mmCIF file of C-alpha atoms in Angstrom:
data_model
loop_
_atom_site.group_PDB
_atom_site.id
_atom_site.type_symbol
_atom_site.label_atom_id
_atom_site.label_comp_id
_atom_site.label_asym_id
_atom_site.label_seq_id
_atom_site.Cartn_x
_atom_site.Cartn_y
_atom_site.Cartn_z
ATOM 1 C CA MET A 1 27.070 57.320 17.114
ATOM 2 C CA THR A 2 26.825 57.213 13.357
ATOM 3 C CA LEU A 3 23.626 56.328 11.508
ATOM 4 C CA TYR A 4 25.366 53.246 10.113
ATOM 5 C CA ARG A 5 26.131 51.937 13.613
ATOM 6 C CA GLN A 6 22.630 52.633 14.857
ATOM 7 C CA LEU A 7 21.039 50.804 11.932
ATOM 8 C CA PHE A 8 23.579 47.983 12.097
ATOM 9 C CA ILE A 9 23.163 47.421 15.844
ATOM 10 C CA GLY A 10 19.378 47.713 15.699
ATOM 11 C CA THR A 11 19.077 45.342 12.753
ATOM 12 C CA SER A 12 21.510 42.819 14.225
ATOM 13 C CA ILE A 13 19.696 42.808 17.580
ATOM 14 C CA ALA A 14 16.326 42.346 15.869
ATOM 15 C CA PHE A 15 17.719 39.518 13.756
ATOM 16 C CA LEU A 16 19.339 37.924 16.812
ATOM 17 C CA VAL A 17 16.032 38.013 18.705
ATOM 18 C CA LEU A 18 14.328 36.450 15.683
ATOM 19 C CA LEU A 19 16.932 33.657 15.508
ATOM 20 C CA VAL A 20 16.661 32.976 19.259
ATOM 21 C CA LEU A 21 12.885 32.797 18.910
ATOM 22 C CA LEU A 22 13.170 30.431 15.954
ATOM 23 C CA GLU A 23 15.611 28.193 17.810
ATOM 24 C CA SER A 24 13.377 28.137 20.886
ATOM 25 C CA ILE A 25 10.405 27.097 18.755
ATOM 26 C CA TYR A 26 12.530 24.506 16.969
ATOM 27 C CA ILE A 27 13.843 22.977 20.214
ATOM 28 C CA ALA A 28 10.357 23.032 21.775
ATOM 29 C CA ASN A 29 8.959 21.191 18.765
ATOM 30 C CA ALA A 30 11.877 18.744 18.862
ATOM 31 C CA ARG A 31 11.213 18.119 22.573
ATOM 32 C CA PHE A 32 7.532 17.489 21.851
ATOM 33 C CA TYR A 33 8.513 15.110 19.051
ATOM 34 C CA MET A 34 10.972 13.262 21.329
ATOM 35 C CA GLN A 35 8.332 12.946 24.018
ATOM 36 C CA GLU A 36 5.886 11.505 21.543
ATOM 37 C CA GLN A 37 8.566 9.116 20.290
ATOM 38 C CA LEU A 38 9.224 7.869 23.837
ATOM 39 C CA THR A 39 5.529 7.222 24.342
ATOM 40 C CA SER A 40 5.164 5.524 20.960
ATOM 41 C CA HIS A 41 8.313 3.456 21.549
ATOM 42 C CA ALA A 42 7.110 2.284 24.942
ATOM 43 C CA GLN A 43 3.721 1.328 23.491
ATOM 44 C CA ASP A 44 5.307 -0.554 20.568
ATOM 45 C CA VAL A 45 7.546 -2.595 22.883
ATOM 46 C CA ALA A 46 4.665 -3.301 25.270
ATOM 47 C CA THR A 47 2.527 -4.496 22.361
ATOM 48 C CA SER A 48 5.385 -6.645 21.015
ATOM 49 C CA LEU A 49 5.976 -8.284 24.428
ATOM 50 C CA GLY A 50 2.231 -8.825 24.765
ATOM 51 C CA MET A 51 2.379 -10.872 21.590
ATOM 52 C CA VAL A 52 5.645 -12.761 22.406
ATOM 53 C CA LEU A 53 5.109 -13.697 26.065
ATOM 54 C CA PRO A 54 1.799 -15.662 25.884
ATOM 55 C CA PRO A 55 3.413 -19.075 25.054
ATOM 56 C CA SER A 56 5.860 -18.749 27.966
ATOM 57 C CA LEU A 57 3.249 -17.640 30.484
ATOM 58 C CA ALA A 58 0.745 -20.225 29.282
ATOM 59 C CA ASP A 59 3.313 -22.962 30.006
ATOM 60 C CA ARG A 60 4.289 -21.122 33.232
ATOM 61 C CA ASP A 61 7.813 -21.001 31.908
ATOM 62 C CA LEU A 62 8.978 -17.801 33.667
ATOM 63 C CA LEU A 63 12.600 -18.460 32.789
ATOM 64 C CA ARG A 64 11.891 -18.325 29.087
ATOM 65 C CA ALA A 65 9.692 -15.264 29.611
ATOM 66 C CA GLU A 66 12.465 -13.537 31.554
ATOM 67 C CA VAL A 67 14.989 -14.299 28.821
ATOM 68 C CA THR A 68 12.623 -12.679 26.321
ATOM 69 C CA VAL A 69 12.208 -9.617 28.536
ATOM 70 C CA ASN A 70 15.961 -9.384 29.130
ATOM 71 C CA ALA A 71 16.630 -9.390 25.400
ATOM 72 C CA VAL A 72 14.555 -6.241 25.121
ATOM 73 C CA PHE A 73 15.549 -4.608 28.429
ATOM 74 C CA ASP A 74 19.301 -4.998 27.944
ATOM 75 C CA ARG A 75 19.260 -2.575 25.084
ATOM 76 C CA GLY A 76 19.137 0.148 27.732
ATOM 77 C CA TYR A 77 16.343 2.222 26.254
ATOM 78 C CA TYR A 78 13.880 1.416 29.028
ATOM 79 C CA GLN A 79 13.700 2.453 32.642
ATOM 80 C CA SER A 80 11.601 -0.533 33.661
ATOM 81 C CA ILE A 81 9.697 -3.498 32.289
ATOM 82 C CA VAL A 82 7.208 -5.227 34.581
ATOM 83 C CA VAL A 83 5.165 -8.357 33.818
ATOM 84 C CA LEU A 84 2.103 -8.765 36.057
ATOM 85 C CA SER A 85 -0.225 -11.707 36.480
ATOM 86 C CA THR A 86 -3.955 -11.403 36.189
ATOM 87 C CA ARG A 87 -4.056 -10.993 40.003
ATOM 88 C CA GLY A 88 -1.532 -8.134 39.858
ATOM 89 C CA GLU A 89 1.433 -10.144 41.093
ATOM 90 C CA LYS A 90 4.845 -9.212 39.702
ATOM 91 C CA LEU A 91 6.058 -12.147 37.703
ATOM 92 C CA ILE A 92 9.050 -10.373 36.124
ATOM 93 C CA GLU A 93 10.465 -6.943 37.014
ATOM 94 C CA LYS A 94 13.434 -5.251 35.405
ATOM 95 C CA ASN A 95 14.558 -1.800 36.552
ATOM 96 C CA LEU A 96 17.376 0.469 35.395
ATOM 97 C CA ALA A 97 18.663 2.988 37.891
ATOM 98 C CA LEU A 98 17.714 6.534 36.868
ATOM 99 C CA ALA A 99 21.211 8.003 36.362
ATOM 100 C CA PRO A 100 21.633 11.748 35.702
ATOM 101 C CA ALA A 101 21.375 12.625 32.047
ATOM 102 C CA SER A 102 24.684 13.358 30.302
ATOM 103 C CA VAL A 103 23.534 16.873 29.461
ATOM 104 C CA PRO A 104 23.729 20.131 31.445
ATOM 105 C CA VAL A 105 21.357 20.305 34.389
ATOM 106 C CA TRP A 106 19.919 23.619 33.259
ATOM 107 C CA PHE A 107 18.971 22.018 29.941
ATOM 108 C CA THR A 108 16.880 19.338 31.683
ATOM 109 C CA GLN A 109 15.244 22.067 33.753
ATOM 110 C CA VAL A 110 14.420 24.268 30.778
ATOM 111 C CA PHE A 111 13.239 21.364 28.616
ATOM 112 C CA PRO A 112 11.927 18.720 31.041
ATOM 113 C CA MET A 113 10.933 15.290 29.717
ATOM 114 C CA HIS A 114 9.046 12.680 31.723
ATOM 115 C CA ALA A 115 9.380 8.918 31.398
ATOM 116 C CA PRO A 116 6.214 7.679 29.669
ATOM 117 C CA SER A 117 4.729 4.270 30.444
ATOM 118 C CA ALA A 118 2.652 2.000 28.229
ATOM 119 C CA GLU A 119 1.043 -1.341 28.885
ATOM 120 C CA SER A 120 -0.384 -4.218 26.916
ATOM 121 C CA LEU A 121 -2.481 -7.270 27.810
ATOM 122 C CA ILE A 122 -0.942 -10.711 27.509
ATOM 123 C CA THR A 123 -3.565 -13.055 26.064
ATOM 124 C CA LYS A 124 -3.717 -16.461 24.464
ATOM 125 C CA GLY A 125 -6.871 -16.817 22.489
ATOM 126 C CA TRP A 126 -9.644 -15.662 24.814
ATOM 127 C CA GLN A 127 -7.584 -16.331 27.901
ATOM 128 C CA GLN A 128 -5.956 -13.368 29.659
ATOM 129 C CA LEU A 129 -2.587 -14.321 31.141
ATOM 130 C CA GLY A 130 -1.485 -10.947 32.496
ATOM 131 C CA ARG A 131 -0.196 -7.616 31.357
ATOM 132 C CA VAL A 132 3.167 -5.987 30.681
ATOM 133 C CA ILE A 133 4.117 -2.375 31.566
ATOM 134 C CA VAL A 134 7.028 -0.687 29.758
ATOM 135 C CA THR A 135 8.529 2.633 30.891
ATOM 136 C CA SER A 136 10.933 4.401 28.518
ATOM 137 C CA HIS A 137 14.185 5.915 29.756
ATOM 138 C CA PRO A 138 14.377 9.708 29.031
ATOM 139 C CA ASN A 139 18.189 9.976 29.069
ATOM 140 C CA PHE A 140 18.525 8.921 25.446
ATOM 141 C CA ALA A 141 15.930 11.475 24.429
ATOM 142 C CA TYR A 142 17.840 14.130 26.377
ATOM 143 C CA LYS A 143 21.047 13.235 24.501
ATOM 144 C CA GLN A 144 19.309 13.429 21.155
ATOM 145 C CA LEU A 145 17.595 16.703 22.031
ATOM 146 C CA TRP A 146 20.891 18.186 23.299
ATOM 147 C CA ARG A 147 22.711 17.161 20.114
ATOM 148 C CA THR A 148 19.911 18.619 18.014
ATOM 149 C CA SER A 149 20.078 21.866 19.998
ATOM 150 C CA ILE A 150 23.865 22.135 19.534
ATOM 151 C CA GLU A 151 23.615 21.552 15.795
ATOM 152 C CA ALA A 152 20.758 24.036 15.461
ATOM 153 C CA THR A 153 22.651 26.621 17.512
ATOM 154 C CA LEU A 154 25.805 26.256 15.415
ATOM 155 C CA GLY A 155 23.784 26.500 12.234
ATOM 156 C CA LEU A 156 21.999 29.625 13.458
ATOM 157 C CA ILE A 157 25.306 31.194 14.566
ATOM 158 C CA VAL A 158 26.720 30.669 11.076
ATOM 159 C CA LEU A 159 23.511 32.092 9.625
ATOM 160 C CA TYR A 160 23.748 35.072 12.011
ATOM 161 C CA VAL A 161 27.341 35.807 11.016
ATOM 162 C CA LEU A 162 26.449 35.614 7.325
ATOM 163 C CA SER A 163 23.477 37.873 8.001
ATOM 164 C CA LEU A 164 25.712 40.432 9.728
ATOM 165 C CA LEU A 165 28.010 40.434 6.699
ATOM 166 C CA ALA A 166 25.015 40.864 4.395
ATOM 167 C CA ILE A 167 23.643 43.693 6.585
ATOM 168 C CA HIS A 168 27.074 45.363 6.572
ATOM 169 C CA ALA A 169 27.309 45.177 2.790
ATOM 170 C CA PHE A 170 23.712 46.362 2.345
ATOM 171 C CA LEU A 171 24.005 49.329 4.734
ATOM 172 C CA SER A 172 27.397 50.308 3.316
ATOM 173 C CA ARG A 173 25.910 50.394 -0.154
ATOM 174 C CA VAL A 174 22.719 52.180 0.864
ATOM 175 C CA LEU A 175 24.450 54.760 3.079
ATOM 176 C CA ARG A 176 27.402 55.398 0.749
ATOM 177 C CA PRO A 177 25.613 58.452 -0.750
ATOM 178 C CA LEU A 178 25.496 59.970 2.753
ATOM 179 C CA LYS A 179 29.302 59.801 2.932
ATOM 180 C CA ASP A 180 29.488 61.383 -0.514
ATOM 181 C CA ILE A 181 27.114 64.113 0.654
ATOM 182 C CA GLU A 182 29.266 64.712 3.732
ATOM 183 C CA GLN A 183 32.442 64.938 1.647
ATOM 184 C CA VAL A 184 30.827 67.311 -0.847
ATOM 185 C CA ALA A 185 29.477 69.465 1.999
ATOM 186 C CA HIS A 186 32.985 69.759 3.497
ATOM 187 C CA ALA A 187 34.385 70.504 0.045
ATOM 188 C CA ILE A 188 31.787 73.257 -0.500
ATOM 189 C CA SER A 189 32.757 74.798 2.852
ATOM 190 C CA GLU A 190 36.325 74.924 1.473
ATOM 191 C CA ARG A 191 35.056 76.622 -1.728
ATOM 192 C CA ASP A 192 35.551 73.434 -3.744
ATOM 193 C CA PHE A 193 32.203 72.974 -5.482
ATOM 194 C CA GLN A 194 32.204 69.280 -6.310
ATOM 195 C CA GLN A 195 29.399 67.124 -7.670
ATOM 196 C CA ILE A 196 28.213 63.706 -6.486
ATOM 197 C CA LYS A 197 28.681 61.501 -9.537
ATOM 198 C CA THR A 198 27.243 58.219 -8.199
ATOM 199 C CA LEU A 199 23.474 58.529 -7.929
ATOM 200 C CA PRO A 200 21.725 56.258 -5.367
ATOM 201 C CA ARG A 201 18.769 54.078 -6.258
ATOM 202 C CA ALA A 202 16.737 55.012 -3.175
ATOM 203 C CA ARG A 203 14.276 57.722 -4.181
ATOM 204 C CA GLU A 204 14.703 59.740 -0.962
ATOM 205 C CA LEU A 205 18.502 59.737 -1.154
ATOM 206 C CA LEU A 206 18.340 60.445 -4.874
ATOM 207 C CA SER A 207 16.333 63.603 -4.173
ATOM 208 C CA VAL A 208 18.868 64.719 -1.551
ATOM 209 C CA VAL A 209 21.825 64.055 -3.880
ATOM 210 C CA LYS A 210 20.176 65.994 -6.711
ATOM 211 C CA ALA A 211 19.489 68.874 -4.327
ATOM 212 C CA ILE A 212 23.132 68.890 -3.159
ATOM 213 C CA ASN A 213 24.411 68.843 -6.753
ATOM 214 C CA SER A 214 22.039 71.654 -7.695
ATOM 215 C CA MET A 215 23.100 73.719 -4.660
ATOM 216 C CA SER A 216 26.781 73.159 -5.436
ATOM 217 C CA ALA A 217 26.325 74.232 -9.049
ATOM 218 C CA LYS A 218 24.330 77.333 -8.089
ATOM 219 C CA LEU A 219 26.806 78.345 -5.387
ATOM 220 C CA PHE A 220 29.659 77.878 -7.847
ATOM 221 C CA ALA A 221 27.894 80.092 -10.385
ATOM 222 C CA ILE A 222 27.067 82.754 -7.782
ATOM 223 C CA ILE A 223 30.574 82.866 -6.330
ATOM 224 C CA ALA A 224 32.170 82.799 -9.786
ATOM 225 C CA HIS A 225 29.989 85.767 -10.742
ATOM 226 C CA GLU A 226 30.897 87.607 -7.532
ATOM 227 C CA VAL A 227 34.604 86.891 -8.067
ATOM 228 C CA LYS A 228 34.330 88.144 -11.634
ATOM 229 C CA GLN A 229 32.563 91.276 -10.448
ATOM 230 C CA ALA A 230 35.115 91.840 -7.683
ATOM 231 C CA THR A 231 37.962 91.384 -10.155
ATOM 232 C CA ARG A 232 36.347 93.809 -12.571
ATOM 233 C CA PHE A 233 35.790 96.385 -9.832
ATOM 234 C CA ARG A 234 39.352 95.985 -8.641
ATOM 235 C CA ASP A 235 40.709 96.374 -12.151
ATOM 236 C CA GLU A 236 38.480 99.356 -12.761
ATOM 237 C CA SER A 237 39.741 100.959 -9.583
ATOM 238 C CA ARG A 238 43.368 100.467 -10.716
ATOM 239 C CA LYS A 239 42.993 100.786 -14.483
ATOM 240 C CA ASP A 240 42.280 103.781 -16.646
ATOM 241 C CA VAL A 241 39.030 103.119 -18.473
ATOM 242 C CA LEU A 242 40.000 105.020 -21.627
ATOM 243 C CA THR A 243 43.567 103.778 -22.244
ATOM 244 C CA GLY A 244 43.671 100.510 -20.291
ATOM 245 C CA LEU A 245 46.862 101.602 -18.526
ATOM 246 C CA ASP A 246 47.183 101.765 -14.771
ATOM 247 C CA ASN A 247 45.629 104.898 -13.296
ATOM 248 C CA ARG A 248 46.909 107.138 -10.510
ATOM 249 C CA ARG A 249 45.729 104.683 -7.837
ATOM 250 C CA GLY A 250 47.482 101.777 -9.555
ATOM 251 C CA PHE A 251 50.617 103.908 -9.825
ATOM 252 C CA GLU A 252 50.556 104.729 -6.112
ATOM 253 C CA GLU A 253 49.942 101.098 -5.099
ATOM 254 C CA TYR A 254 52.845 99.990 -7.303
ATOM 255 C CA VAL A 255 55.218 102.552 -5.799
ATOM 256 C CA HIS A 256 54.069 101.714 -2.269
ATOM 257 C CA ALA A 257 54.691 97.989 -2.867
ATOM 258 C CA LEU A 258 58.164 98.763 -4.179
ATOM 259 C CA LEU A 259 59.020 100.831 -1.120
ATOM 260 C CA GLU A 260 57.919 98.001 1.186
ATOM 261 C CA HIS A 261 59.297 95.017 -0.729
ATOM 262 C CA GLY A 262 61.939 96.539 -3.006
ATOM 263 C CA ALA A 263 64.999 94.866 -1.494
ATOM 264 C CA ASP A 264 66.116 93.641 -4.945
ATOM 265 C CA MET A 265 65.830 97.094 -6.534
ATOM 266 C CA THR A 266 69.320 98.546 -7.256
ATOM 267 C CA SER A 267 68.490 101.307 -9.746
ATOM 268 C CA GLY A 268 65.536 102.790 -11.541
ATOM 269 C CA VAL A 269 64.159 105.627 -13.602
ATOM 270 C CA MET A 270 60.771 107.316 -13.892
ATOM 271 C CA TYR A 271 59.621 109.491 -16.777
ATOM 272 C CA MET A 272 56.649 111.845 -16.606
ATOM 273 C CA LEU A 273 55.184 112.693 -19.986
ATOM 274 C CA GLN A 274 52.665 115.462 -20.408
ATOM 275 C CA LEU A 275 51.003 116.600 -23.598
ATOM 276 C CA ALA A 276 51.259 120.391 -23.534
ATOM 277 C CA ASN A 277 48.294 122.457 -24.688
ATOM 278 C CA PHE A 278 46.045 119.360 -24.610
ATOM 279 C CA ASN A 279 43.061 121.418 -23.464
ATOM 280 C CA ALA A 280 43.449 123.614 -26.516
ATOM 281 C CA PHE A 281 43.561 120.478 -28.679
ATOM 282 C CA ASN A 282 40.303 119.249 -27.158
ATOM 283 C CA ILE A 283 38.657 122.591 -27.811
ATOM 284 C CA SER A 284 39.871 122.820 -31.397
ATOM 285 C CA LYS A 285 39.541 119.153 -32.444
ATOM 286 C CA GLY A 286 36.906 117.918 -30.052
ATOM 287 C CA TYR A 287 36.959 115.581 -27.099
ATOM 288 C CA LYS A 288 36.500 112.537 -29.305
ATOM 289 C CA ASP A 289 39.745 113.186 -31.159
ATOM 290 C CA GLY A 290 41.407 113.923 -27.830
ATOM 291 C CA ASP A 291 40.422 110.499 -26.569
ATOM 292 C CA VAL A 292 41.788 108.936 -29.763
ATOM 293 C CA LEU A 293 45.088 110.727 -29.242
ATOM 294 C CA LEU A 294 45.347 109.510 -25.637
ATOM 295 C CA LYS A 295 44.640 105.913 -26.726
ATOM 296 C CA GLU A 296 47.311 106.071 -29.430
ATOM 297 C CA VAL A 297 49.832 107.448 -26.945
ATOM 298 C CA ALA A 298 48.996 104.572 -24.551
ATOM 299 C CA ASP A 299 49.435 102.053 -27.388
ATOM 300 C CA GLY A 300 52.761 103.638 -28.240
ATOM 301 C CA LEU A 301 53.969 103.277 -24.646
ATOM 302 C CA ARG A 302 53.101 99.586 -24.743
ATOM 303 C CA VAL A 303 55.249 98.827 -27.781
ATOM 304 C CA ILE A 304 58.354 100.416 -26.232
ATOM 305 C CA TRP A 305 60.480 97.667 -24.724
ATOM 306 C CA PRO A 306 57.494 95.234 -24.529
ATOM 307 C CA LYS A 307 59.562 92.479 -22.857
ATOM 308 C CA GLN A 308 60.826 94.804 -20.110
ATOM 309 C CA ASP A 309 59.093 94.732 -16.710
ATOM 310 C CA MET A 310 57.866 98.334 -16.847
ATOM 311 C CA LEU A 311 55.021 100.322 -15.262
ATOM 312 C CA ARG A 312 53.036 102.340 -17.776
ATOM 313 C CA CYS A 313 50.245 104.489 -16.389
ATOM 314 C CA ARG A 314 48.105 107.533 -17.037
ATOM 315 C CA ILE A 315 48.249 109.787 -13.998
ATOM 316 C CA ASN A 316 45.494 112.175 -15.066
ATOM 317 C CA GLY A 317 44.398 114.119 -18.120
ATOM 318 C CA ALA A 318 47.298 114.203 -20.558
ATOM 319 C CA THR A 319 49.951 113.161 -18.023
ATOM 320 C CA PHE A 320 51.559 109.715 -18.345
ATOM 321 C CA ALA A 321 54.269 108.012 -16.264
ATOM 322 C CA VAL A 322 56.724 105.293 -17.155
ATOM 323 C CA MET A 323 58.760 103.577 -14.450
ATOM 324 C CA VAL A 324 61.386 100.849 -14.792
ATOM 325 C CA PHE A 325 63.976 99.450 -12.388
ATOM 326 C CA ASN A 326 67.361 97.735 -12.441
ATOM 327 C CA ILE A 327 68.591 99.318 -15.665
ATOM 328 C CA SER A 328 71.794 101.225 -16.370
ATOM 329 C CA ARG A 329 72.147 104.951 -17.044
ATOM 330 C CA GLU A 330 72.725 104.313 -20.723
ATOM 331 C CA GLU A 331 69.588 102.174 -20.956
ATOM 332 C CA ALA A 332 67.620 104.853 -19.156
ATOM 333 C CA GLY A 333 68.798 107.399 -21.695
ATOM 334 C CA ARG A 334 67.829 105.208 -24.626
ATOM 335 C CA LEU A 335 64.422 104.643 -23.033
ATOM 336 C CA GLY A 336 63.847 108.392 -22.751
ATOM 337 C CA GLU A 337 64.788 108.901 -26.364
ATOM 338 C CA SER A 338 62.411 106.125 -27.457
ATOM 339 C CA LEU A 339 59.580 107.650 -25.442
ATOM 340 C CA CYS A 340 60.125 111.075 -26.955
ATOM 341 C CA ALA A 341 60.396 109.702 -30.458
ATOM 342 C CA THR A 342 57.360 107.460 -30.232
ATOM 343 C CA VAL A 343 55.019 109.959 -28.634
ATOM 344 C CA GLY A 344 56.328 112.750 -30.846
ATOM 345 C CA ALA A 345 55.587 110.708 -33.964
ATOM 346 C CA ILE A 346 52.025 110.117 -32.781
ATOM 347 C CA ILE A 347 51.501 113.814 -32.197
ATOM 348 C CA GLN A 348 52.909 114.705 -35.619
ATOM 349 C CA GLU A 349 50.457 112.300 -37.263
ATOM 350 C CA HIS A 350 47.606 114.329 -35.785
ATOM 351 C CA ARG A 351 49.275 117.571 -36.914
ATOM 352 C CA THR A 352 48.642 119.082 -33.578
ATOM 353 C CA PRO A 353 50.392 122.026 -31.938
ATOM 354 C CA PRO A 354 50.880 120.359 -28.500
ATOM 355 C CA ALA A 355 54.474 119.354 -27.746
ATOM 356 C CA VAL A 356 55.748 116.501 -25.578
ATOM 357 C CA ALA A 357 57.285 117.545 -22.276
ATOM 358 C CA LEU A 358 59.496 115.158 -20.214
#
């Protein structure tokens, strides 16, 4: 599982637990408020009836008293209203059957609400005429509490979804450098030394990104140096240090490659040039002048047919080789004449006794 998923799941679960806890506290407080409202409502109605019923009871007009009670009871918010005499006799009694609340049963079990009762004395002046007892019906409170719970739940679900989107955007932004680090690490393993251009704001990730960029740059420099060294060593192994032409090893590798992959070769010619008496020239003129002569001969070989694909090499000492393919006999003859003329002219300039041998 990726770090993003772990952080996303952990954060979402923690936030979900927090929202469930907040909703539980909210519903519990709403239930407590509803319960207090039922009690307060029952007491208010009992007090109001205690102030309205005295004229009817003083005149012993129970019909008028019952009409007054019915006007309040028929609203349906009360489970019972009972009017008692001073001796405890029931003068008026109104009861509403306790029907099941129109909410899920489990909801009433999790958030139970009892039917509160309140009473008030019925007096006229200093004369006590009786008392009235009012019991509120909890079904209406259950409906209100259920509706409040549904609205709160929907609101919290919307908030939770928005929070998940915010967490997704936040984690994607924070963890984006890790993806860049992963891509750069794979690129480095493929010898592609990239750099992470977008620097994160988090200090820890910023340090890691800087370390990766520094490692990539250093590896690139090290490998570039090693490649340069390897190329130089390879060239030195195939090139003659003095003249810059291919040496004997380069000559042999070239011939070997032609023998293996020379399917397109139809004709060819190879000339071996050797400066006769070169050792005597070195002894008489010095090795420094001998090196100068060899360099000038190499330069002369380069200017002969410069656009032609031709192998020019120094085999050893004063021996050179020139090899070219896919030319005619006439062209081969002209090439030999050019070689003799060019090298001979160089030797004449040095006024040396060695002759050119082909």
